[in-house]
Coordinates of C-alpha atoms in Angstrom, one line a residue:
Chain A
M1 CA 138.0 7.4 -77.1
E2 CA 136.9 10.6 -75.8
I3 CA 134.5 10.7 -73.0
N4 CA 133.0 13.7 -71.0
V5 CA 132.4 12.9 -67.7
L6 CA 129.9 14.9 -65.4
F7 CA 129.6 14.7 -61.6
F8 CA 126.7 16.2 -59.3
G9 CA 125.3 17.2 -56.1
V10 CA 127.8 16.1 -53.2
L11 CA 130.4 14.2 -56.0
T12 CA 131.3 17.8 -57.0
E13 CA 132.7 18.3 -53.9
V14 CA 134.4 15.0 -53.5
T15 CA 135.9 15.5 -56.7
G16 CA 136.2 18.9 -56.7
T17 CA 135.0 19.5 -60.4
H18 CA 131.9 19.4 -62.2
R19 CA 133.4 18.0 -65.3
K20 CA 136.5 16.1 -66.3
H21 CA 137.7 15.3 -69.8
Y22 CA 139.1 11.3 -70.2
R23 CA 141.1 10.4 -73.2
G24 CA 142.2 7.1 -74.4
I25 CA 139.6 5.2 -72.9
K26 CA 138.9 1.5 -74.0
S27 CA 136.1 0.7 -72.3
F28 CA 133.1 1.7 -69.6
S29 CA 135.1 -0.6 -67.0
D30 CA 138.3 1.0 -67.8
L31 CA 136.8 4.6 -67.3
K32 CA 135.4 3.4 -64.3
Y33 CA 138.8 2.4 -62.8
R34 CA 140.4 5.7 -64.1
I35 CA 137.7 7.9 -62.4
R36 CA 138.1 5.5 -59.1
D37 CA 142.0 6.0 -59.8
D38 CA 141.5 10.0 -59.5
F39 CA 138.8 10.3 -56.9
P40 CA 139.2 7.2 -54.4
D41 CA 136.8 8.6 -52.0
I42 CA 134.1 8.3 -54.4
E43 CA 133.6 4.8 -53.4
N44 CA 132.1 5.9 -50.0
Y45 CA 129.4 7.4 -51.5
N46 CA 126.3 6.2 -53.3
F47 CA 125.4 7.1 -57.2
R48 CA 123.9 6.3 -60.3
I49 CA 125.8 6.5 -63.7
A50 CA 123.8 7.8 -66.6
V51 CA 125.4 7.8 -70.4
N52 CA 124.0 10.1 -72.6
N53 CA 120.8 11.3 -70.2
R54 CA 120.0 7.6 -69.8
I55 CA 120.7 5.5 -66.3
V56 CA 122.6 2.2 -66.9
N57 CA 122.6 -0.5 -65.1
E58 CA 124.8 -3.1 -66.5
D59 CA 128.3 -1.8 -68.5
P60 CA 127.2 0.1 -71.9
V61 CA 129.3 0.1 -74.7
L62 CA 130.8 3.4 -75.0
T63 CA 131.4 5.8 -78.2
D64 CA 133.6 8.4 -78.8
N65 CA 132.2 11.7 -76.8
D66 CA 129.7 10.1 -75.1
E67 CA 128.5 11.9 -72.1
V68 CA 128.8 9.8 -68.7
A69 CA 126.9 11.9 -65.5
Y70 CA 128.0 10.1 -61.9
M71 CA 124.4 10.9 -59.8
P72 CA 124.2 10.7 -56.3
P73 CA 120.5 10.0 -54.8
F74 CA 118.1 12.4 -56.3
A75 CA 116.4 14.7 -53.8
G76 CA 114.1 17.2 -56.0
G77 CA 111.2 18.9 -55.0
Chain B
M1 CA 108.6 21.2 -67.3
R2 CA 110.5 24.7 -66.9
L3 CA 113.9 24.8 -64.7
I4 CA 113.5 28.6 -62.9
E5 CA 116.5 30.1 -61.7
G6 CA 115.7 31.2 -57.8
P7 CA 112.5 30.8 -56.2
V8 CA 109.1 30.2 -58.2
S9 CA 107.5 33.7 -58.0
P10 CA 103.7 34.6 -56.9
S11 CA 103.5 35.9 -60.8
A12 CA 104.8 32.6 -62.1
I13 CA 102.2 30.8 -60.2
S14 CA 99.5 33.1 -61.0
E15 CA 100.3 33.0 -65.1
I16 CA 99.6 29.4 -64.6
V17 CA 96.5 29.7 -63.0
V18 CA 95.4 32.1 -65.4
R19 CA 96.3 30.0 -68.2
G20 CA 94.8 26.6 -66.9
G21 CA 91.4 28.8 -66.5
T22 CA 91.3 29.1 -70.7
N23 CA 90.9 25.6 -71.1
T24 CA 86.8 25.2 -70.7
D25 CA 86.8 21.5 -70.9
T26 CA 88.4 21.9 -67.5
G27 CA 86.1 21.7 -64.3
A28 CA 88.8 20.4 -61.6
H29 CA 92.7 22.0 -61.1
S30 CA 94.8 20.5 -58.6
L31 CA 97.8 22.9 -57.4
F32 CA 100.9 21.6 -55.3
L33 CA 103.3 24.0 -54.0
G34 CA 106.6 23.0 -52.5
Q35 CA 108.4 25.4 -50.0
V36 CA 111.9 25.8 -48.3
R37 CA 111.1 24.4 -44.9
K38 CA 113.3 26.1 -42.1
D39 CA 114.6 22.8 -40.7
Q40 CA 116.5 22.5 -37.8
I41 CA 119.5 20.2 -38.1
E42 CA 122.1 19.6 -35.0
G43 CA 121.1 23.1 -33.6
K44 CA 121.1 24.7 -37.0
S45 CA 118.5 26.0 -38.7
V46 CA 117.9 26.1 -42.8
K47 CA 118.2 29.5 -44.0
A48 CA 118.1 28.4 -47.8
I49 CA 118.8 25.4 -50.2
E50 CA 120.9 25.3 -53.5
Y51 CA 119.6 23.4 -56.2
S52 CA 121.4 22.0 -58.9
A53 CA 120.2 20.0 -61.7
Y54 CA 121.0 17.9 -64.9
E55 CA 118.9 19.8 -66.9
E56 CA 118.9 18.2 -70.2
M57 CA 118.3 14.8 -68.4
V58 CA 115.5 16.7 -66.2
I59 CA 113.9 17.4 -69.1
M60 CA 113.7 14.3 -70.9
E61 CA 113.0 12.4 -67.5
A62 CA 110.0 15.0 -67.1
N63 CA 108.8 14.5 -70.5
K64 CA 108.5 10.8 -69.6
I65 CA 106.7 11.4 -66.5
H66 CA 104.1 14.1 -68.4
K67 CA 103.5 11.2 -71.0
S68 CA 103.2 8.7 -68.7
V69 CA 100.5 10.1 -66.2
M70 CA 98.3 11.6 -69.5
S71 CA 97.9 8.1 -70.5
E72 CA 97.0 6.8 -66.5
F73 CA 94.6 9.4 -66.2
N74 CA 92.5 9.9 -69.1
D75 CA 90.7 12.8 -67.9
V76 CA 93.5 15.0 -67.4
K77 CA 93.9 18.0 -69.7
S78 CA 97.0 19.6 -69.0
I79 CA 99.6 19.3 -66.7
E80 CA 102.3 22.2 -65.6
I81 CA 105.4 22.1 -63.7
L82 CA 107.9 24.9 -62.5
H83 CA 110.9 23.7 -60.3
S84 CA 113.7 25.5 -59.1
K85 CA 117.4 26.0 -59.6
G86 CA 120.1 27.9 -58.0
L87 CA 119.3 29.4 -54.1
V88 CA 115.8 29.2 -52.9
K89 CA 115.5 30.9 -49.1
A90 CA 113.3 29.6 -46.6
G91 CA 109.4 30.2 -47.0
E92 CA 110.1 30.4 -50.6
I93 CA 108.6 28.3 -53.4
S94 CA 110.7 25.6 -55.2
L95 CA 108.2 23.8 -56.9
V96 CA 105.0 23.8 -58.4
V97 CA 102.7 21.3 -60.2
M98 CA 99.7 22.0 -61.3
V99 CA 97.3 19.4 -63.1
S100 CA 94.1 20.6 -64.9
S101 CA 91.5 17.5 -65.4
G102 CA 87.3 17.3 -66.3
H103 CA 86.7 16.5 -62.9
R104 CA 88.2 16.6 -59.5
E105 CA 89.2 13.1 -58.9
Q106 CA 91.8 12.6 -61.8
A107 CA 93.4 16.0 -60.9
V108 CA 94.1 15.2 -57.4
K109 CA 95.1 11.9 -57.9
A110 CA 97.4 13.0 -60.8
C111 CA 98.9 15.8 -59.2
A112 CA 99.9 13.6 -55.9
K113 CA 101.5 11.2 -58.3
L114 CA 103.5 13.7 -60.3
V115 CA 104.9 14.9 -57.0
E116 CA 106.0 11.3 -55.9
L117 CA 107.3 11.1 -59.6
I118 CA 109.3 14.1 -59.5
K119 CA 111.2 13.4 -56.5
E120 CA 112.0 9.9 -57.9
K121 CA 113.0 10.3 -61.0
L122 CA 114.4 13.8 -62.2
P123 CA 118.1 14.2 -61.5
I124 CA 117.8 17.3 -59.1
W125 CA 120.3 18.0 -55.8
K126 CA 120.1 20.3 -52.6
K127 CA 122.4 21.5 -50.6
E128 CA 120.8 23.0 -47.1
I129 CA 122.7 26.1 -46.6
F130 CA 122.6 27.4 -42.7
E131 CA 122.5 30.3 -41.3
D132 CA 126.2 30.4 -40.5
D133 CA 126.7 30.2 -44.2
S134 CA 127.9 25.9 -43.9
G135 CA 126.2 23.6 -46.0
M136 CA 124.8 20.1 -46.3
W137 CA 124.0 17.8 -49.2
K138 CA 120.6 16.3 -48.6
Q139 CA 120.4 12.8 -49.2
E140 CA 116.7 11.8 -49.4

């Protein structure tokens, strides 16, 4: 399946991008490994992951064209 | 909830206050303004903050916060939230929260609660920009 991945905050600098499109993804953990392979430094940062605007705590089931967001700790206000 | 490009202007703030006055069931408004502070960090002073947001999720989460505060505080009549995105200079306003209620107690309590929830729940990030144009992501 195809997945759109968004990066925010400091992670845009760690990855050098705000958005990356992945093809041939088999599962959520497959996607996480692919991202870690592409951007190994990401493991040095704290982040939470949202799928289609909802924060996920356990590995969710992804479907084609889902939007996955890598979000460092929030700092609004 | 609205995300505004750049600082929240004095006229945007006064519009909210004027609109609040049109509801005559209301006896109290509590208004919170968040301002960009000229912090000193390792000898350098902050000249601005660059805000970025996951806009779709900000709006969804703000709606949830709105509903939960309205159900917790039954005297609250209305809530207004404005938050900046993009560049806001030191001394400018980046957050406005106004809560209107029948009586003062719930306006003040609900406003304080909203400010905390905004910081905790909304996917917004800030990068402090120093006078030499270097930057640092703020972790809270």
